[in-house]
Structures are given as structure tokens and as C-alpha cells.
Amino acid sequence: MHITDLLKRESVELNGSATDKKDALEKMVSLMVKQGNIEDPEEYKKRVFAREEEGSTGVGEGVAIPHAKTAAVTKPGLAFMRCRDGVEFDSLDGQPAKLFFLIAAPDTKDNVHLDVLSRLSTLLMDPEFIDGLMNVDSVDGLYNMIAKAEKEKFPEEAKKEAPAAAEEASSQGYRVLAVTACPTGIAHTYMAAESLEQHAARRGVSIKVETNGQSGVKNALTADDIANAMGIIVAADKYVPMNRFKGKRVVIVKVADGINKADQLLDEALSGNAPVFEGEEGGAAGPEAEAAEESQARKAYKHLMNGVSHMLPFVIGGGILIALAFLFDMGAAGTAKFGSSTPLAKFFKDVGGLAFSFMMPMLAGFIAASIADRPGLLVGFVAGAMAASGGSGFFGALVGGFAAGYLILVLKKLLGFLPDSLENLKPILLYPVLGLMIMGALMVLIINPVMGAVNHWVNGGLTSMSGGSKVLLGLVLGGMMSIDFGGPLNKAAYVFGTASLAGADGQAISSPFMASVMIGGMVPPLAIAVACRLFPGKFTAQERSSSLTNFVMGLSFITEGAIPFAAEDPSRVIPACCIGAAVAGALSMVFGCTIPAPHGGIFVFGVVHNWPMYLVSLVVGTAVGAVLLGVLKKNK
């Protein structure tokens, strides 16, 4: 039994204080009770004090391990408290106790408390482990440090647990299932999956993780997997099929929690206390079958991100081909035929332009499909196409997508009176025909006129921006790319940047806002990589070894390379990277840099207007972020 299996987050106090031994024991008992494993808290406390009267559990070196075995305990548990100032505890060496481990063991034949005592004593014989307990600054850091120490001190267990977990999974199914999905389906999806798998393996828990990435669903969960699982984790920022989990206990969180809170999610999934997923009323599969606990804002965000994730390949692929058209046609720069004066350039521009033109229909279509399943796709797609041709652009497609999805939901309810014999007729005839008729009227009469005016006002406002206002926007866009490294704010800035690549007529243009967004997203991994080289004492050996990877990710405009560093030390890494990215975004605006491509990083610098100063902006922003990291981070 691992220490990390017994030690629950709610029973950890890193900034504890106590006036004396009695006060320390009472506070430790209170921490233990929070686990819910103490049936009679007063009886348990009495037994803890009775054990202490037999002899002090202060083992020396600033450590105390009080414990009690009693029928008042329903299942084994462990609590931890750190009191930096120390507490007089009658310890064997006469020194104050600063680190307290309290053990709770049920009154059974298994001497759990003796096993835990032995295990703790082995770890605590290492002075470096004690120093680590004194200096750890987060609960996650505590868990990781204990898990690492257990793995090093008991290597034979890891060898035994790996085949045992595999045997358990093959014979009894997986104890935990998970689904991960992020809007772009590139970095967060797989980082969350890896984090969950690593933490589960460390704890000997069998897990299967389905990834809903840009390349499709991988490692799909089967009906047998779902039937046999104790709990299910859905870490997703876009819609994933949910009704298959009806009747199971499901933990639904954002994808970033899968990266940063894996242990906590596993605890909840295994606790048996996660909410039961009720599914869609009537049992039909569909995106409406989302957790009741989710807020409407959260659902709307997931619908939006489903549209964005399907839109991005068209924007990125088409945008980069258009950028290549300009790159291969530099001889015609400044002329009306720039980008299409040669057969090769024309080929790239025609193909890229065609792909890019699907931006609005894909956005609206998959927002609608996320809301109303497949019947919403056609109506949403047409709404997006009408927005592109009707002048309402990105905003019209956005509103049209939501309107199309909810329109289909309304039609489903209105047509619910029809007999079952006509059920197959609804998705192939009634929903498409009625949906197109009503949606077309909405687009022509309401959405296009209103959102067209909004689009014109926004585009006009952006075009007229100059001087300080444009620089301020560049500052904000660059900073947003580095606040949550691929999260909602990052995606909001990126969607704004990609939307600015389409002019009022729907044609691709070179955008200064996209330039600020891209350079802001490149800075965080680059700043971290440079800081690892300039200030090696501020980073662990493992962190320094990833600096080359961060160079590559930063140059490729993959902001997510900064996530492991930000998760480990968010209060210092995020501000440093955010300031550096904001500086780069503002400088890009100052120098009038624009870019026609929505992705590509250093590889599309050739089509950046005023690329030398764009490079200078990148270097300055990276330097600012790296220096701030060196100043803010503590020595390792």
C-alpha cells in the first residue's frame, strides 16, 4: 500500500501551527476526519491520545508519527501537517517536531499502521527527503516527491505492479477510464492523457484513456470497458460522445485539469462519490446528453470549441498555402498579381483560398452539430456559408451556428408527436428541409443584417486603429496567448487573430493582429528554453533537458511547451512569460508587422511584412521573459 494511496489532499496542511502537543494532535485528528474514514471522531481522538501516553511518537529529526488502531476507523488513512515553527512534542531527541504524519487504521487483523510506519520510517531515514518535506510549496509537489521517493526506495514494487496492473486490466477491465479532448486536438489532449496514465501507473491503478485529437479518436473505449470501470474521467474542452456513460459515475472537468490535477481526478473517480451521469432524457445518443452539473456557459464554450477545432485545419492549411503562394511569388510583390503571377503561386493560392473559404461554414456547422448532433450539421454549414457571402463574416457564422443548433433542438421537440413509423424520415427529410427554410429566413432577415453591421463596425474600428490603441491591442493579444497556454484565453486570442485574416469580402488578408497573436504564442517556450540555459540553477535537471524541445516548440508556434513549467511554478512562470509575450505582441504592432498565415511560426516568417523587425520583436520578448524567469524563480 502506497503512502500516496492513503494520503488525501483534504488531509494535508502545509502551513500548520500549534501551541503545544495537545493542540497539534487535535488539529491532526481534524485533518484526518476530513477524509470521511472516521466513524466516531471522539473515539478515534481518544485512542490517538491514549497511544501517545504510552510513549511519544516523536521519532526525532523534527518528525512525529502519531497513530491509532480502532474500530472507529472505517478504512486506512494518513494525514500530514507541517509546522515550520516547530512544536514541543517530547520527541526522542528532545527537539521540536515540525513534520507530522497521523495514521488511522481499522481494528482488523491486518496491521496497516505497522506497515505504514515501516514504510514511512524507511523514507524518513533519508535527510534529503526530510529537507524536501520542509521545503515543498504545493500539495502536488508533496505528492510527486513522496511518489518519487517510494519508487526509488521500493523498486521491486514497481516491477511487480506493472504486470499486475496489466493482468487486472485484461481480466477484470480497467478500474478507471478517461477521455481527453482539447479544441485544437494537438497538445493538451495528449498531455492530459499522458499525465493521467503516469499518475495511475504510479499508484498501480489500471487506466485506459481515449484521446479525441485532431487525427481522430484513438484508443476508443468499448462497451465492456465502460461496464467494468469503477469511475470515468472526461477532461474535455469540446464535445465528446457522452451518452455511452449513462448510469456510470463520471467526473467532468476541463482538459487542463487532466494535466495539472491528475491525482485529484483519480481520487474522485475511485471514491465512488462522483455524480452518476443521467444521460439524455429518453436514452437517445446525442450531444444534449451532457452533465446536468455543467453550467450553460461551460456548455456554450464546449460547443464553440467544437466548431473552432473543426475550423482550424481549414484555416491553417489554407492560410499556409496562401502564404506559400506569396513566398514563391516575391518577384511580383507590390503588383496586382502578387501571389498568382506564376503557375506555382497560382496553384497554391487557388487551393489555399478554396480551403480557407470553408472557414465560416465549418465553424457554424460543427457548433450546430455539437448542440444538435448530425441533423444540426447541414443547417449550421449553410448558415456559415450565408454569413460568409452575406457580409456578416465570422460573427454571423458564430451566431448562425448556435441558432442552427438550437433550431434543430426545437424542431425535434415540435415533431415529437409524430408516430415512430416516421422516425427515420425526420433526419433525412423533415429536419433538413424545415431547418434550411427557417435558418435561411433567419440569416437573411435578422442575422446577416445585424451581425453584418457589427462585423463592419469591428473591421472598421480595427482598420482605423493607430498609434497607442493598436499597440495596446497588440500588448493584450500577446499577453493572452501566455496566460493559460492553450486554454480559453489563449484560444480566444487565437480565434480573434484567425478571424482577422478574413476581410469583409471573405478573402484572406495579411493581418497585424494575427502577427501579434503568433509572436505572443511563440515567446513562452522560447523564454523558458533560454532561461534554462542562462539560469541553470533555477531549474531541475529534467527541466533543463527539455530546453531543446522548448526551442523547437516555440519556433513552431506551439505554446503548450510551457505547460509543464507553468504547472510546477505558476505564480512565477506565468507572469514572466505573459510579460515577455505582451512585449513581443506590442513591438510587432509598433513595427507594423503583418502576416497572412495563421500558423507556422518561424517557418512562415518569409511572408511576414517587415520580417526583420518581427524577428527583433520575438528576440526582445523572449529576452524579457527569460530574464524575468531568472529573477522570479527560486534556486533549485
XYZ file of C-alpha atoms in Angstrom:
636
model
C 0.000 0.000 0.000
C 1.494 3.322 -1.108
C 1.729 6.421 1.044
C 0.074 8.398 -1.758
C -2.904 5.996 -1.692
C -3.586 6.790 1.960
C -2.745 10.500 1.998
C -5.712 12.543 0.742
C -5.461 16.154 -0.336
C -8.051 17.342 2.146
C -5.881 15.907 4.924
C -2.774 17.912 4.047
C -1.803 21.178 5.754
C 1.486 22.728 4.632
C 1.180 25.900 6.705
C 0.073 24.495 10.031
C 0.648 25.893 13.509
C 0.074 24.561 17.024
C 0.650 25.932 20.512
C 1.578 22.577 22.060
C 1.445 18.823 21.626
C -2.251 18.549 22.533
C -3.168 21.267 20.035
C -1.077 19.590 17.301
C -2.767 16.208 17.848
C -6.247 17.745 17.805
C -5.529 19.550 14.541
C -4.150 16.359 13.015
C -7.282 14.454 14.047
C -9.413 17.184 12.426
C -7.443 16.774 9.199
C -7.982 13.016 9.280
C -11.730 13.373 9.850
C -11.979 15.345 6.582
C -11.283 12.107 4.672
C -14.612 10.652 5.815
C -12.975 7.473 7.106
C -13.607 8.118 10.821
C -16.967 6.822 12.046
C -16.547 8.123 15.604
C -14.147 11.113 15.711
C -14.191 11.360 19.530
C -13.312 7.706 19.952
C -10.531 7.987 17.393
C -9.111 11.078 19.113
C -9.217 9.289 22.468
C -7.237 6.377 21.048
C -4.664 8.728 19.475
C -4.086 10.422 22.853
C -4.034 7.052 24.629
C -1.298 5.840 22.305
C 0.668 8.999 22.976
C 0.509 8.347 26.734
C 2.239 5.010 26.183
C 5.232 6.832 24.763
C 5.911 9.784 22.485
C 5.573 9.180 18.746
C 8.040 11.998 18.142
C 10.746 9.928 16.439
C 13.290 12.751 16.215
C 14.791 14.788 13.388
C 11.703 17.032 13.627
C 9.295 14.189 12.745
C 6.312 12.806 14.662
C 4.143 9.845 13.581
C 1.134 9.556 15.894
C -1.228 6.681 15.146
C -4.218 4.696 16.370
C -5.850 1.367 15.534
C -9.556 1.366 16.391
C -12.988 0.253 15.227
C -13.830 3.954 14.862
C -11.815 3.881 11.604
C -13.655 2.533 8.560
C -10.662 2.451 6.210
C -6.939 3.256 6.490
C -5.877 6.863 6.123
C -2.950 9.225 6.517
C -2.843 12.956 7.309
C 0.135 15.324 7.067
C 0.803 18.677 8.714
C 3.894 20.870 8.564
C 4.549 23.429 11.325
C 7.629 25.380 10.305
C 7.996 26.951 13.757
C 8.039 23.562 15.460
C 6.036 22.157 18.387
C 7.356 20.702 21.655
C 6.378 17.035 21.314
C 8.519 15.126 23.854
C 10.479 13.780 20.904
C 13.203 11.176 21.452
C 15.938 13.699 20.593
C 14.335 16.494 22.618
C 13.874 18.666 19.514
C 10.583 20.287 18.409
C 8.529 18.381 15.845
C 7.820 20.120 12.543
C 6.555 17.295 10.324
C 3.531 15.297 11.482
C 2.145 12.126 9.903
C -1.040 10.803 11.540
C -2.068 7.215 10.761
C -5.616 5.850 11.064
C -6.026 2.056 10.950
C -9.202 -0.013 11.313
C -9.341 -2.663 14.046
C -8.723 -5.656 11.805
C -6.208 -8.488 11.676
C -4.201 -6.507 9.144
C -1.730 -4.308 10.993
C -1.959 -1.493 8.471
C -0.495 1.048 10.845
C 2.635 -1.068 11.299
C 3.087 -1.393 7.539
C 2.682 2.359 7.076
C 5.020 3.084 10.000
C 7.663 0.857 8.466
C 7.246 2.427 5.071
C 7.372 5.986 6.421
C 10.385 5.224 8.579
C 12.270 3.939 5.548
C 11.580 7.144 3.635
C 12.324 9.402 6.598
C 15.784 7.877 7.098
C 16.840 9.947 4.088
C 17.799 13.506 5.186
C 17.110 14.790 1.671
C 13.535 13.502 1.918
C 13.026 15.379 5.182
C 14.512 18.529 3.634
C 12.135 18.101 0.715
C 9.138 17.873 3.068
C 10.256 21.073 4.767
C 10.637 22.985 1.502
C 7.847 21.668 -0.735
C 5.479 24.521 -1.639
C 2.385 22.753 -3.001
C 0.258 19.667 -2.428
C 1.066 18.472 -5.945
C 4.751 18.864 -5.179
C 4.297 16.852 -1.969
C 2.575 14.005 -3.799
C 5.162 13.925 -6.553
C 8.038 13.947 -4.059
C 6.581 11.102 -1.964
C 5.749 9.031 -5.055
C 9.275 9.508 -6.396
C 10.810 8.558 -3.049
C 8.651 5.415 -2.809
C 9.627 4.401 -6.312
C 13.316 4.827 -5.503
C 13.188 3.103 -2.094
C 10.947 0.209 -3.183
C 11.949 -0.502 -6.813
C 10.829 -4.132 -6.616
C 7.214 -2.982 -6.168
C 7.168 -1.109 -9.475
C 8.305 -4.275 -11.252
C 5.542 -6.300 -9.629
C 2.822 -3.690 -10.121
C 3.280 -3.271 -13.880
C 2.354 -6.863 -14.835
C -0.273 -6.943 -12.059
C -1.982 -3.865 -13.466
C -1.865 -5.313 -16.981
C -3.314 -8.626 -15.720
C -6.054 -6.802 -13.835
C -6.953 -4.757 -16.921
C -7.115 -7.812 -19.177
C -9.131 -9.991 -16.784
C -11.359 -7.546 -14.954
C -11.310 -4.464 -17.134
C -9.854 -1.073 -16.293
C -10.572 0.485 -12.896
C -10.630 3.969 -14.407
C -11.470 5.193 -17.903
C -10.748 8.649 -19.236
C -11.469 10.765 -22.296
C -9.316 13.776 -23.158
C -10.070 16.401 -25.804
C -8.978 19.973 -26.428
C -10.220 22.427 -29.082
C -7.222 22.023 -31.381
C -6.702 18.349 -30.583
C -2.939 18.722 -30.643
C -1.105 19.300 -27.374
C -3.495 19.427 -24.396
C -5.334 16.275 -25.486
C -2.227 14.107 -25.350
C -0.578 15.854 -22.398
C -3.676 15.238 -20.273
C -3.753 11.596 -21.368
C -0.074 11.127 -20.523
C -0.472 12.802 -17.131
C -3.420 10.582 -16.180
C -1.619 7.452 -17.342
C 1.576 8.318 -15.459
C -0.194 9.117 -12.185
C -2.346 5.994 -12.455
C 0.722 3.802 -13.129
C 2.490 5.333 -10.151
C -0.436 4.291 -7.959
C -0.904 0.859 -9.513
C -4.320 1.800 -10.950
C -5.272 0.333 -14.317
C -6.497 3.028 -16.707
C -7.466 3.394 -20.348
C -7.507 6.851 -21.916
C -9.358 7.695 -25.122
C -7.951 10.704 -26.957
C -10.168 12.836 -29.199
C -7.409 14.582 -31.121
C -7.077 16.307 -34.451
C -6.281 12.974 -36.109
C -9.457 11.367 -34.750
C -10.397 9.134 -31.829
C -7.585 6.902 -30.603
C -7.778 4.082 -28.048
C -11.582 4.215 -28.138
C -13.462 2.975 -25.076
C -15.544 -0.138 -25.642
C -18.867 -1.113 -24.084
C -17.074 -3.722 -21.956
C -14.534 -1.141 -20.782
C -17.341 1.158 -19.658
C -19.360 -1.599 -17.997
C -16.423 -2.741 -15.848
C -14.963 0.646 -14.876
C -15.244 1.995 -11.321
C -15.164 5.592 -12.485
C -14.776 7.695 -15.617
C -12.926 10.973 -16.123
C -13.887 13.274 -19.006
C -11.276 16.031 -19.324
C -12.501 17.922 -22.360
C -12.956 21.447 -23.679
C -15.082 20.353 -26.618
C -17.973 17.971 -27.096
C -17.264 14.241 -26.828
C -19.934 11.497 -27.050
C -21.337 11.190 -23.528
C -24.484 9.084 -23.547
C -22.436 5.881 -23.581
C -21.606 6.687 -19.922
C -25.244 6.771 -18.792
C -25.584 5.280 -15.335
C -21.839 5.435 -14.579
C -20.064 7.741 -12.163
C -18.397 10.427 -14.288
C -16.027 13.256 -13.346
C -16.330 16.045 -15.939
C -13.609 18.720 -15.946
C -11.678 20.952 -18.327
C -8.746 19.398 -20.156
C -6.181 21.448 -18.205
C -7.256 19.639 -15.011
C -6.230 16.384 -16.620
C -2.710 17.786 -16.845
C -2.475 19.601 -13.521
C -4.827 17.673 -11.215
C -4.458 14.053 -12.298
C -4.140 12.641 -8.769
C -7.168 14.567 -7.574
C -9.242 13.321 -10.526
C -8.173 9.728 -9.904
C -9.136 10.085 -6.234
C -12.580 11.308 -7.193
C -13.095 8.655 -9.869
C -12.144 5.877 -7.424
C -14.019 7.297 -4.436
C -17.446 6.130 -5.557
C -18.767 9.617 -4.819
C -18.628 11.102 -8.335
C -22.062 12.092 -9.708
C -23.941 9.500 -11.734
C -24.306 10.592 -15.350
C -28.009 10.533 -16.183
C -27.725 10.878 -19.940
C -30.240 12.346 -22.323
C -33.881 12.021 -21.438
C -35.296 9.173 -23.462
C -31.929 7.475 -23.867
C -31.080 8.688 -27.377
C -27.465 9.325 -28.055
C -26.540 12.878 -28.756
C -24.642 15.927 -27.636
C -27.582 17.028 -25.490
C -26.536 14.252 -23.102
C -24.172 16.402 -21.119
C -23.777 16.544 -17.377
C -26.531 18.432 -15.631
C -23.921 19.907 -13.316
C -22.242 21.766 -16.155
C -23.118 25.430 -16.375
C -24.711 26.826 -19.508
C -21.613 28.968 -20.072
C -19.419 25.874 -19.935
C -21.666 24.056 -22.415
C -21.644 27.060 -24.762
C -17.841 27.181 -24.571
C -17.599 23.494 -25.484
C -19.972 23.971 -28.453
C -17.880 26.926 -29.626
C -14.637 24.990 -29.251
C -16.070 22.076 -31.212
C -16.651 24.473 -34.105
C -13.220 26.059 -33.696
C -11.428 22.685 -33.601
C -13.024 21.628 -36.890
C -12.446 25.051 -38.440
C -8.738 25.312 -37.634
C -7.399 22.720 -40.125
C -9.065 24.646 -42.965
C -7.768 27.973 -41.695
C -4.252 26.693 -41.028
C -3.909 24.541 -44.137
C -5.460 27.114 -46.431
C -3.677 30.035 -44.795
C -0.238 28.456 -45.068
C -0.797 27.546 -48.730
C -1.764 31.156 -49.403
C 1.367 32.243 -47.539
C 3.441 29.915 -49.741
C 1.852 31.480 -52.810
C 3.219 34.859 -51.739
C 6.560 33.331 -50.748
C 7.049 31.812 -54.215
C 5.926 34.983 -55.970
C 8.131 37.610 -54.353
C 9.127 38.884 -57.796
C 5.599 40.266 -58.244
C 5.486 41.913 -54.801
C 3.663 45.235 -54.954
C 1.754 44.400 -58.127
C -1.903 43.444 -58.535
C -0.895 39.874 -59.443
C 1.204 39.312 -56.306
C 0.579 35.729 -55.187
C -0.687 34.438 -58.526
C 1.651 35.672 -61.274
C 3.284 32.244 -61.743
C 1.591 28.846 -62.223
C 3.060 27.515 -58.961
C 1.981 30.558 -56.948
C -1.481 30.481 -58.518
C -1.843 26.797 -57.680
C -1.041 27.418 -54.015
C -3.296 30.447 -53.843
C -6.264 28.776 -55.546
C -6.108 25.617 -53.442
C -5.369 27.504 -50.241
C -8.098 30.032 -50.955
C -10.632 27.263 -51.549
C -9.747 25.583 -48.233
C -9.792 28.939 -46.446
C -13.265 29.697 -47.798
C -14.656 26.806 -45.726
C -13.682 28.589 -42.522
C -17.138 30.061 -41.754
C -19.237 27.029 -42.809
C -17.085 24.643 -40.757
C -17.276 26.862 -37.696
C -21.054 27.224 -37.818
C -21.690 23.652 -38.934
C -19.820 21.993 -36.093
C -21.145 24.383 -33.456
C -24.614 23.307 -34.569
C -23.584 19.634 -34.677
C -22.218 19.888 -31.139
C -25.599 21.195 -29.963
C -27.964 19.026 -32.021
C -25.827 16.145 -33.341
C -25.768 15.276 -37.065
C -29.093 16.965 -38.001
C -27.532 20.293 -36.992
C -24.519 19.970 -39.307
C -26.261 20.766 -42.609
C -28.250 23.705 -41.251
C -25.222 25.147 -39.478
C -22.991 24.674 -42.521
C -25.412 26.587 -44.722
C -25.738 29.315 -42.067
C -21.940 29.714 -42.100
C -21.867 29.872 -45.894
C -24.605 32.507 -45.913
C -22.679 34.503 -43.301
C -19.564 34.438 -45.493
C -21.433 35.502 -48.623
C -23.794 37.888 -46.829
C -21.136 40.097 -45.239
C -21.649 39.146 -41.584
C -18.425 37.116 -41.598
C -17.071 35.431 -38.505
C -19.630 36.936 -36.141
C -22.530 35.934 -38.384
C -21.191 32.374 -38.636
C -20.794 32.253 -34.875
C -24.355 33.359 -34.159
C -25.688 31.302 -37.066
C -24.055 28.136 -35.721
C -25.683 28.473 -32.322
C -29.003 29.458 -33.871
C -28.929 26.439 -36.200
C -28.168 24.021 -33.361
C -30.952 25.257 -31.120
C -33.345 25.481 -34.068
C -32.910 21.728 -34.654
C -33.496 21.035 -30.950
C -36.753 22.990 -31.181
C -37.778 21.058 -34.290
C -37.048 17.775 -32.512
C -39.444 18.722 -29.736
C -42.113 20.094 -32.072
C -42.027 16.956 -34.227
C -42.000 14.629 -31.248
C -45.726 13.898 -31.684
C -45.128 12.078 -34.981
C -45.517 8.271 -34.878
C -42.475 6.008 -34.578
C -43.014 4.825 -38.138
C -41.893 8.285 -39.329
C -38.810 8.426 -37.077
C -36.407 7.624 -39.935
C -37.967 10.372 -42.029
C -37.033 13.148 -39.634
C -33.219 13.298 -40.118
C -33.259 12.812 -43.888
C -36.255 14.979 -44.827
C -38.003 16.961 -42.112
C -35.032 18.395 -40.211
C -33.046 19.359 -43.356
C -35.961 20.906 -45.255
C -37.628 22.730 -42.384
C -34.287 23.651 -40.853
C -32.945 25.149 -44.086
C -36.121 27.103 -44.728
C -36.256 28.633 -41.250
C -32.491 29.153 -40.947
C -32.307 30.772 -44.378
C -35.006 33.223 -43.369
C -33.258 33.983 -40.077
C -29.962 34.634 -41.846
C -31.477 36.907 -44.493
C -33.858 38.835 -42.259
C -32.031 39.077 -38.929
C -28.544 37.613 -38.516
C -26.829 38.907 -41.647
C -28.146 42.491 -41.332
C -27.419 42.756 -37.609
C -24.131 40.865 -37.474
C -23.076 42.391 -40.801
C -23.311 45.810 -39.155
C -21.341 44.502 -36.167
C -18.725 42.971 -38.467
C -18.413 46.208 -40.429
C -18.102 48.212 -37.210
C -15.442 45.886 -35.788
C -13.428 45.728 -39.015
C -13.700 49.464 -39.446
C -12.628 50.050 -35.859
C -9.637 47.733 -36.202
C -8.615 49.261 -39.509
C -8.769 52.774 -38.107
C -6.754 51.914 -35.016
C -3.397 53.634 -34.911
C -0.639 54.577 -32.547
C -1.207 53.755 -28.900
C -4.535 51.964 -29.316
C -3.132 49.474 -31.816
C -0.035 48.906 -29.668
C -2.245 48.325 -26.632
C -4.252 45.713 -28.535
C -1.012 44.006 -29.568
C 0.069 44.029 -25.925
C -3.211 42.428 -24.820
C -3.271 39.816 -27.599
C 0.316 38.784 -26.966
C -0.277 38.545 -23.223
C -3.469 36.498 -23.632
C -1.540 33.874 -25.574
C 0.594 33.277 -22.490
C -1.910 33.378 -19.647
C -3.256 29.829 -19.874
C -1.095 28.268 -22.631
C -3.792 26.849 -24.892
C -6.729 27.408 -22.530
C -9.814 29.597 -23.070
C -7.993 32.958 -23.051
C -5.284 31.671 -25.358
C -7.929 30.270 -27.724
C -9.948 33.496 -27.587
C -6.922 35.479 -28.740
C -6.086 32.922 -31.414
C -9.645 32.805 -32.769
C -9.636 36.618 -32.877
C -6.373 36.510 -34.827
C -7.583 33.928 -37.335
C -10.870 35.788 -37.792
C -8.896 38.927 -38.681
C -7.320 37.052 -41.610
C -10.632 37.213 -43.475
C -11.625 40.561 -44.942
C -15.179 41.855 -45.211
C -15.478 40.056 -48.568
C -14.303 36.757 -47.058
C -10.937 36.848 -48.847
C -7.690 36.143 -46.970
C -5.674 39.199 -45.960
C -2.426 39.872 -44.120
C -3.267 40.790 -40.528
C -1.304 42.748 -37.902
C -3.443 41.172 -35.179
C -2.550 37.642 -36.261
C 1.083 38.721 -36.188
C 0.785 39.791 -32.537
C -1.052 36.599 -31.657
C 1.528 34.322 -33.288
C 4.554 36.036 -31.817
C 2.885 36.105 -28.380
C 2.368 32.338 -28.590
C 5.976 31.710 -29.611
C 7.578 33.568 -26.705
C 6.704 31.355 -23.660
C 8.501 28.132 -24.734
C 11.422 30.153 -26.129
C 11.747 32.242 -22.950
C 11.764 29.082 -20.830
C 14.354 27.427 -23.082
C 16.636 30.475 -22.906
C 16.163 30.772 -19.126
C 17.156 27.120 -18.697
C 20.478 27.936 -20.379
C 21.100 31.294 -18.712
C 19.957 30.344 -15.200
C 20.512 26.578 -14.838
C 20.318 26.769 -11.041
C 16.675 27.838 -11.269
C 15.603 24.592 -12.960
C 15.867 20.877 -12.248
C 17.992 18.608 -14.426
C 14.856 17.195 -16.020
C 13.584 20.686 -16.834
C 16.916 21.702 -18.336
C 16.959 18.585 -20.500
C 13.711 19.715 -22.160
C 15.083 23.113 -23.186
C 15.878 21.974 -26.741
C 12.331 20.663 -27.122
C 11.007 24.021 -25.994
C 13.180 25.816 -28.551
C 11.638 23.709 -31.312
C 8.080 24.104 -29.978
C 8.476 27.855 -29.549
C 9.856 28.347 -33.048
C 6.977 26.221 -34.376
C 4.332 28.332 -32.542
C 3.325 25.573 -30.122
C 2.720 27.474 -26.889
C 1.835 24.323 -24.955
C 5.514 23.523 -24.451
C 5.391 25.899 -21.466
C 2.653 23.963 -19.648
C 4.826 21.612 -17.522
C 6.869 24.564 -16.249
C 3.771 26.673 -15.558
C 2.049 23.796 -13.766
C 5.073 23.308 -11.489
C 5.524 27.003 -10.625
C 2.540 29.024 -11.924
C 2.998 32.118 -9.745
C 6.395 32.854 -11.302
C 6.365 31.243 -14.760
C 3.022 32.645 -15.955
C 3.735 36.327 -15.135
C 7.237 36.166 -16.637
C 6.061 34.526 -19.869
C 2.970 36.737 -20.076
C 5.009 39.958 -19.831
C 7.512 38.730 -22.419
C 4.716 37.708 -24.817
C 2.903 41.022 -24.313
C 6.083 42.966 -25.086
C 6.591 40.957 -28.279
C 2.954 41.487 -29.365
C 3.181 45.234 -28.751
C 6.501 45.591 -30.616
C 5.043 43.699 -33.580
C 2.335 46.374 -33.777
C 4.857 49.197 -33.307
C 6.857 47.952 -36.300
C 3.755 47.442 -38.455
C 4.290 43.724 -38.955
C 1.501 41.720 -40.605
C 1.129 38.058 -41.559
C -1.261 36.197 -43.889
C -0.712 32.781 -42.268
C -2.479 31.579 -39.094
C 0.265 29.182 -38.077
C 3.776 28.049 -38.890
C 5.959 30.125 -36.577
C 9.485 30.731 -37.849
C 8.709 28.743 -40.995
C 6.364 31.437 -42.351
C 8.499 34.435 -41.406
C 9.304 34.780 -45.116
C 5.792 36.115 -45.789
C 5.687 38.463 -42.798
C 5.594 42.123 -43.753
C 8.706 43.719 -42.196
C 10.021 40.341 -41.056
C 13.402 41.663 -39.786
C 11.653 43.754 -37.134
C 9.249 40.884 -36.448
C 12.303 38.793 -35.608
C 13.608 41.612 -33.406
C 10.237 41.667 -31.594
C 10.496 37.940 -30.992
C 14.041 38.197 -29.651
C 13.206 41.104 -27.324
C 10.050 39.427 -25.970
C 11.956 36.182 -25.404
C 14.768 38.013 -23.614
C 12.333 39.857 -21.350
C 10.548 36.623 -20.423
C 13.813 34.738 -19.827
C 15.300 37.463 -17.607
C 12.101 37.695 -15.568
C 12.149 33.929 -15.077
C 15.715 34.203 -13.828
C 14.739 36.941 -11.392
C 11.454 35.468 -10.127
C 12.193 31.751 -9.839
C 13.865 30.362 -6.739
C 17.082 28.380 -6.885
C 16.546 24.637 -7.094
